[in-house]
Short mmCIF file of C-alpha atoms and ligand atoms in Angstrom, two decimals:
data_model
loop_
_atom_site.label_atom_id
_atom_site.label_comp_id
_atom_site.label_asym_id
_atom_site.label_seq_id
_atom_site.Cartn_x
_atom_site.Cartn_y
_atom_site.Cartn_z
CA MET N 21 0.10 0.10 -0.25
CA LYS N 22 1.00 3.50 -0.65
CA ILE N 23 0.16 6.27 1.43
CA LEU N 24 0.67 10.34 0.26
CA GLN N 25 0.73 12.76 2.72
CA ILE N 26 0.26 16.47 1.82
CA ASP N 27 0.36 19.29 4.31
CA SER N 28 -0.48 22.82 3.19
CA SER N 29 -0.55 24.86 6.89
CA ALA N 30 1.36 27.88 6.86
CA LEU N 31 1.43 27.54 10.50
CA GLY N 32 4.26 25.15 10.88
CA ASP N 33 4.54 23.42 14.59
CA ALA N 34 0.82 25.36 15.35
CA SER N 35 -0.95 23.65 12.87
CA VAL N 36 -3.50 21.66 13.84
CA SER N 37 -4.33 20.44 10.09
CA ARG N 38 -0.45 19.42 10.38
CA GLN N 39 -1.04 17.46 13.83
CA LEU N 40 -4.27 15.83 11.85
CA THR N 41 -2.30 14.48 8.84
CA LYS N 42 0.44 13.13 11.01
CA ALA N 43 -2.09 11.41 13.41
CA THR N 44 -4.00 9.79 10.39
CA VAL N 45 -0.90 8.52 8.64
CA ASP N 46 0.10 6.88 11.93
CA ALA N 47 -2.89 4.93 12.64
CA TRP N 48 -2.64 3.61 8.96
CA ARG N 49 0.91 2.81 9.24
CA ALA N 50 0.21 1.45 12.88
CA ARG N 51 -2.73 -0.74 10.70
CA TYR N 52 -0.50 -1.24 7.81
CA PRO N 53 3.05 -1.40 8.63
CA GLU N 54 4.75 -2.34 5.27
CA ALA N 55 2.92 1.05 3.83
CA GLU N 56 5.06 3.17 2.11
CA LEU N 57 4.58 6.84 2.76
CA VAL N 58 5.54 9.53 0.47
CA TYR N 59 5.48 13.25 1.89
CA ARG N 60 5.03 17.05 -0.19
CA ASP N 61 4.80 20.00 2.18
CA LEU N 62 3.33 22.67 -0.09
CA VAL N 63 4.58 25.45 2.04
CA ALA N 64 8.61 24.40 2.78
CA ASP N 65 8.13 23.31 -1.06
CA ALA N 66 5.40 25.69 -2.59
CA PRO N 67 4.41 25.32 -5.91
CA ALA N 68 4.77 28.39 -7.71
CA HIS N 69 1.68 30.30 -8.89
CA LEU N 70 0.65 29.72 -12.40
CA THR N 71 2.02 32.34 -15.11
CA ALA N 72 1.23 31.93 -19.20
CA GLU N 73 4.92 30.65 -19.30
CA ARG N 74 4.16 27.88 -17.07
CA VAL N 75 0.41 27.35 -18.36
CA ALA N 76 1.69 26.78 -22.18
CA VAL N 77 3.32 23.65 -21.28
CA VAL N 78 0.80 21.65 -21.88
CA LYS N 79 0.59 22.52 -25.28
CA PHE N 80 4.27 21.77 -26.17
CA GLY N 81 5.40 17.57 -26.87
CA LYS N 82 8.80 17.97 -27.02
CA ASP N 83 11.16 18.31 -23.60
CA SER N 84 13.52 20.32 -26.02
CA GLU N 85 10.87 23.20 -26.79
CA LEU N 86 10.58 24.07 -23.27
CA THR N 87 11.94 26.99 -21.78
CA PRO N 88 13.98 26.55 -17.96
CA VAL N 89 10.58 27.20 -16.31
CA GLN N 90 8.59 25.28 -18.67
CA ALA N 91 10.56 21.96 -17.94
CA GLU N 92 10.36 22.89 -14.53
CA GLU N 93 6.56 23.06 -14.42
CA ARG N 94 6.49 19.78 -16.50
CA ALA N 95 8.45 18.11 -13.76
CA LEU N 96 6.22 19.52 -11.48
CA ILE N 97 3.11 18.58 -12.86
CA ASP N 98 4.53 15.14 -13.27
CA ALA N 99 5.41 14.67 -9.98
CA ILE N 100 2.38 15.75 -8.38
CA VAL N 101 -0.11 13.61 -10.65
CA GLY N 102 2.57 10.83 -10.65
CA GLU N 103 2.20 10.80 -6.71
CA PHE N 104 -1.47 10.80 -6.56
CA LEU N 105 -2.02 8.24 -9.23
CA SER N 106 0.30 5.91 -7.41
CA ALA N 107 -1.11 5.90 -3.80
CA ASP N 108 -3.79 4.08 -2.15
CA VAL N 109 -4.43 6.43 0.44
CA VAL N 110 -4.22 10.50 0.08
CA VAL N 111 -4.11 12.33 3.32
CA ILE N 112 -4.86 16.13 2.93
CA GLY N 113 -3.94 18.46 5.19
CA ALA N 114 -6.59 21.26 4.38
CA PRO N 115 -6.74 24.24 6.96
CA MET N 116 -9.93 27.22 6.06
CA TYR N 117 -8.22 30.01 4.78
CA ASN N 118 -10.85 33.21 4.09
CA PHE N 119 -13.29 30.39 3.56
CA ALA N 120 -11.43 28.58 1.05
CA VAL N 121 -8.23 26.34 1.15
CA PRO N 122 -4.66 27.84 1.38
CA THR N 123 -3.03 29.04 -1.92
CA GLN N 124 -0.30 26.54 -1.90
CA LEU N 125 -3.10 23.52 -1.79
CA LYS N 126 -4.61 25.27 -4.86
CA ALA N 127 -1.40 25.56 -6.66
CA TRP N 128 -1.18 22.05 -5.92
CA ILE N 129 -4.45 20.98 -7.50
CA ASP N 130 -3.38 23.35 -10.07
CA ARG N 131 -1.07 20.80 -11.27
CA LEU N 132 -3.22 17.85 -10.52
CA ALA N 133 -6.22 18.24 -12.32
CA GLN N 134 -4.63 17.41 -16.13
CA ALA N 135 -6.80 16.36 -18.90
CA GLY N 136 -6.05 13.40 -20.29
CA ARG N 137 -4.39 12.18 -16.83
CA THR N 138 -6.34 13.07 -14.20
CA PHE N 139 -9.57 13.86 -15.98
CA ARG N 140 -11.14 13.76 -20.01
CA TYR N 141 -13.40 15.64 -21.45
CA THR N 142 -16.01 13.92 -23.52
CA GLU N 143 -19.01 14.32 -25.82
CA THR N 144 -21.51 14.04 -22.62
CA GLY N 145 -19.00 16.02 -20.07
CA PRO N 146 -15.84 15.15 -18.16
CA VAL N 147 -15.14 12.35 -17.00
CA GLY N 148 -12.97 11.91 -13.96
CA LEU N 149 -9.82 9.32 -14.45
CA ALA N 150 -8.19 9.67 -10.89
CA GLY N 151 -10.88 7.61 -8.51
CA GLY N 152 -9.70 4.01 -7.01
CA ARG N 153 -8.34 5.56 -4.22
CA LYS N 154 -9.18 6.82 -0.57
CA VAL N 155 -8.91 10.49 0.26
CA ILE N 156 -8.65 11.54 3.95
CA ILE N 157 -9.05 15.64 4.34
CA ALA N 158 -7.78 16.57 7.55
CA SER N 159 -9.85 20.22 7.78
CA SER N 160 -9.38 22.55 10.72
CA ARG N 161 -11.00 25.76 10.59
CA GLY N 162 -11.36 28.82 13.22
CA GLY N 163 -15.52 28.95 13.28
CA ILE N 164 -17.96 26.30 13.06
CA TYR N 165 -19.73 25.30 9.35
CA THR N 166 -21.33 22.06 9.60
CA ALA N 167 -24.28 23.86 12.07
CA GLY N 168 -26.09 26.63 10.10
CA LEU N 169 -23.03 28.06 7.80
CA GLU N 170 -22.67 25.65 5.76
CA ALA N 171 -23.08 28.01 2.42
CA LEU N 172 -19.94 29.93 3.79
CA ASP N 173 -17.85 26.67 3.57
CA HIS N 174 -15.55 26.75 0.26
CA GLN N 175 -13.12 24.70 1.59
CA GLU N 176 -14.34 21.08 2.07
CA THR N 177 -17.20 21.56 -0.59
CA TYR N 178 -14.48 23.02 -3.02
CA LEU N 179 -12.32 19.78 -2.21
CA ARG N 180 -15.33 17.26 -2.80
CA THR N 181 -15.80 18.88 -5.97
CA ILE N 182 -12.60 19.39 -7.68
CA LEU N 183 -11.81 15.76 -6.55
CA GLY N 184 -15.31 14.00 -7.40
CA PHE N 185 -14.19 16.17 -11.03
CA ILE N 186 -11.24 13.68 -11.06
CA GLY N 187 -13.08 10.77 -10.48
CA VAL N 188 -12.52 10.54 -6.34
CA THR N 189 -15.69 9.40 -4.60
CA ASP N 190 -14.19 7.94 -1.28
CA ILE N 191 -13.52 10.84 0.59
CA THR N 192 -13.82 11.11 4.41
CA PHE N 193 -13.22 14.08 6.34
CA VAL N 194 -10.71 14.33 9.47
CA ARG N 195 -12.01 17.30 11.25
CA ALA N 196 -11.59 19.92 13.86
CA GLU N 197 -13.76 22.93 13.65
CA GLY N 198 -14.25 26.24 16.12
CA LEU N 199 -10.87 26.29 16.93
CA SER N 200 -10.42 30.14 17.32
CA MET N 201 -13.91 30.04 19.47
CA GLY N 202 -11.84 29.88 23.15
CA PRO N 203 -9.41 27.34 24.68
CA GLU N 204 -12.00 24.93 25.95
CA HIS N 205 -13.82 24.60 22.18
CA ARG N 206 -10.38 24.43 20.64
CA GLU N 207 -9.07 21.55 23.11
CA ARG N 208 -12.52 19.63 22.85
CA ALA N 209 -12.34 20.33 18.85
CA VAL N 210 -8.57 19.05 18.54
CA ALA N 211 -9.54 15.96 20.36
CA GLU N 212 -12.17 15.02 18.11
CA GLY N 213 -10.35 15.31 15.25
CA HIS N 214 -7.76 13.41 16.75
CA GLN N 215 -10.39 10.41 17.62
CA GLN N 216 -11.50 10.70 13.86
CA ALA N 217 -7.88 10.66 12.69
CA LYS N 218 -7.38 7.14 14.63
CA ALA N 219 -10.66 5.41 13.65
CA SER N 220 -9.88 6.35 9.97
CA PRO N 221 -7.77 2.99 9.52
CA GLY N 222 -11.38 1.14 10.42
CA LEU N 223 -12.92 2.41 6.99
CA ALA N 224 -12.80 0.21 4.19
CA VAL N 225 -9.69 0.59 1.78
CA ALA N 226 -9.47 -0.49 -2.01
CA ALA N 227 -6.21 -1.69 -2.03
C1 FMN Q 478 -4.67 33.62 6.73
C2 FMN Q 478 -5.82 32.48 7.29
C3 FMN Q 478 -7.18 32.88 7.07
C4 FMN Q 478 -8.16 32.15 7.95
N1 FMN Q 478 -9.59 32.32 7.57
C5 FMN Q 478 -10.64 31.75 8.06
C6 FMN Q 478 -12.02 31.57 7.75
O1 FMN Q 478 -12.15 32.36 6.85
N2 FMN Q 478 -12.44 31.29 8.47
C7 FMN Q 478 -12.23 30.20 9.72
O2 FMN Q 478 -13.57 29.68 10.21
N3 FMN Q 478 -11.05 30.15 10.14
C8 FMN Q 478 -10.09 31.31 9.31
N4 FMN Q 478 -8.88 31.11 9.67
C9 FMN Q 478 -8.39 30.03 10.89
C10 FMN Q 478 -7.57 28.77 10.34
O3 FMN Q 478 -8.83 28.02 10.09
C11 FMN Q 478 -7.48 28.16 12.16
O4 FMN Q 478 -6.62 28.50 12.72
C12 FMN Q 478 -6.84 26.49 11.72
O5 FMN Q 478 -6.46 26.01 12.86
C13 FMN Q 478 -5.90 26.67 10.55
O6 FMN Q 478 -5.28 25.37 10.42
P1 FMN Q 478 -4.02 25.10 10.83
O7 FMN Q 478 -3.85 25.36 12.07
O8 FMN Q 478 -3.92 23.63 9.94
O9 FMN Q 478 -3.03 26.00 9.71
C14 FMN Q 478 -7.74 31.49 9.54
C15 FMN Q 478 -6.42 31.52 9.40
C16 FMN Q 478 -5.46 32.03 8.63
C17 FMN Q 478 -3.85 32.10 9.11
#
């Protein structure tokens, strides 16, 4: 089994989503000791924002036609798509920043969604090609969005949409919310997140 762990919080050791991705991966490795882990830290090694030069890379066939920036872009896309498609379990740390996901995570998604590789267009609409794996999202947020404020959540709903677009249907959320609502609430939310992380390997895996 292969596990891919992605972190995107800018808060380093103070990050709750980083705690929860680690707890999730630890739980999976305890259950499947032979599991191989691939780790990508999107803050330590941030994908660049897209530019015209970078986006043009998909139009070129030969590596010899690429500028150095485009060669780097192609290698980045290949790595990100390759890591995802070879993983049985993908654990994504996704804090809510300004109602959405951190820009580093968005930049990773911009490389993951590749026509012909993770999805394709057909006469009847787009078809996902990246299903058949489990995705666990460690979601952390300052407020509470599961009890009346669902319409403001462009973080979990966005991730569900884009992952669904590339064919991933097996998505589980390990969640700590209300983290900015006082120490008591925070402590309880983090503990709940850890419980969910610990329980996540109990869910069926298709590998
Ligand atoms: C730049 C920034 C923007 C944030 N925006 C929101 C927000 O829109 N809604 C919210 O509930 N919490 C927001 N928060 C709080 C974070 O979601 C919360 O601190 C969470 O713990 C972040 O996850 P992390 O600890 O893994 O970084 C924001 C935090 C930061 C640093």
